[in-house]
């Protein structure tokens, strides 16, 4: 699906001639055909001959394909038909997607509308990440193999003064009020970033960390929306750093809670690969040709492939999936992404057994 979307996004036209059609399950095929025939009739009024011919061809191709089926599949149907004006190539794709088509959508435009498909392949499980200390915070998310910093910001909360007497108590109250206001600001930003994920039912859990007591104050105080507070995973974690490094440390410290999460799985796999490389026990494979031979033998258990659209690596990832290997496609968002790319040509795998 990712490969198809990349292909479709390359197509463009100077006029609205590329047809996108999404048909949800339960929609009668005759109703859709009637609509397309009406659109074909309207298209005859287009003045420019090439545009008129291109629109007509796209609609007719969609009609030809839909007349060959009796019923919309359980997940619905998607059609993309049109001419690439740059290459004069004409294609028409029709398929049932991996998830149910949510709406009926028809449009001819200067590009294909792939946004509904992109929603389907987007990683559904999201984990919220919060690192908070007395006057500094980082908010981020973990999604698939990507950790993303959403915001990193600093407050101004002075340290305690030693003046004594009533002045000391007054200053302490002011400092504590500034501290509470900073935690309130953190909570407001967390709510703004995370609540949309909760409403879309994509927020799986929230991790909170930090170097001191502020993380506990933040969690126990009334700073987060109640829906978010229910998603906080325990325990709270001691994390000394902020920013991207801090978020990565937070995730790795919580790996027992995230065993089925892709970031943890690929990090653990790469650590296992490094272990086998150090032992030189013949259980690691790299090099595209050698990997292909091992795949044909059924010898590869897991494969890490650097994300490089349109390359041999992309083809290799598809082949590996067809052979039943566990495939992890990674980019520079992982600390070892550059290592896999530069040291091993973009692909490295763990074998089930020695083959040499």
Tab-separated table of N, CA and C in Angstrom, residues 182-192 218 223-225 228:
chain	number	residue	atom	x	y	z
A	182	UNK	N	3.767	26.940	35.942
A	182	UNK	CA	4.511	26.255	34.894
A	182	UNK	C	3.920	24.873	34.628
A	183	UNK	N	3.605	24.128	35.689
A	183	UNK	CA	2.987	22.813	35.507
A	183	UNK	C	1.631	22.943	34.818
A	184	UNK	N	0.910	24.017	35.124
A	184	UNK	CA	-0.369	24.261	34.457
A	184	UNK	C	-0.155	24.487	32.963
A	185	UNK	N	0.907	25.243	32.608
A	185	UNK	CA	1.227	25.473	31.194
A	185	UNK	C	1.569	24.161	30.497
A	186	UNK	N	2.338	23.312	31.180
A	186	UNK	CA	2.671	21.999	30.618
A	186	UNK	C	1.386	21.210	30.356
A	187	UNK	N	0.481	21.210	31.342
A	187	UNK	CA	-0.778	20.479	31.194
A	187	UNK	C	-1.611	20.990	30.042
A	188	UNK	N	-1.662	22.301	29.864
A	188	UNK	CA	-2.449	22.875	28.765
A	188	UNK	C	-1.890	22.458	27.413
A	189	UNK	N	-0.558	22.445	27.299
A	189	UNK	CA	0.059	22.032	26.033
A	189	UNK	C	-0.147	20.530	25.798
A	190	UNK	N	-0.008	19.735	26.860
A	190	UNK	CA	-0.241	18.290	26.750
A	190	UNK	C	-1.668	18.025	26.280
A	191	UNK	N	-2.632	18.714	26.880
A	191	UNK	CA	-4.032	18.533	26.484
A	191	UNK	C	-4.233	18.877	25.009
A	192	UNK	N	-3.654	20.000	24.584
A	192	UNK	CA	-3.833	20.444	23.197
A	192	UNK	C	-3.241	19.446	22.207
A	218	UNK	N	3.302	16.783	38.764
A	218	UNK	CA	2.508	16.986	37.551
A	218	UNK	C	1.435	15.914	37.421
A	223	UNK	N	-3.624	18.840	36.411
A	223	UNK	CA	-3.076	19.580	35.275
A	223	UNK	C	-3.484	18.996	33.920
A	224	UNK	N	-3.680	17.676	33.874
A	224	UNK	CA	-4.052	17.011	32.619
A	224	UNK	C	-5.541	16.736	32.569
A	225	UNK	N	-6.086	16.680	31.376
A	225	UNK	CA	-7.459	16.248	31.169
A	225	UNK	C	-7.637	14.836	31.761
A	228	UNK	N	-6.734	11.841	29.665
A	228	UNK	CA	-5.305	11.578	29.509
A	228	UNK	C	-4.727	10.937	30.763
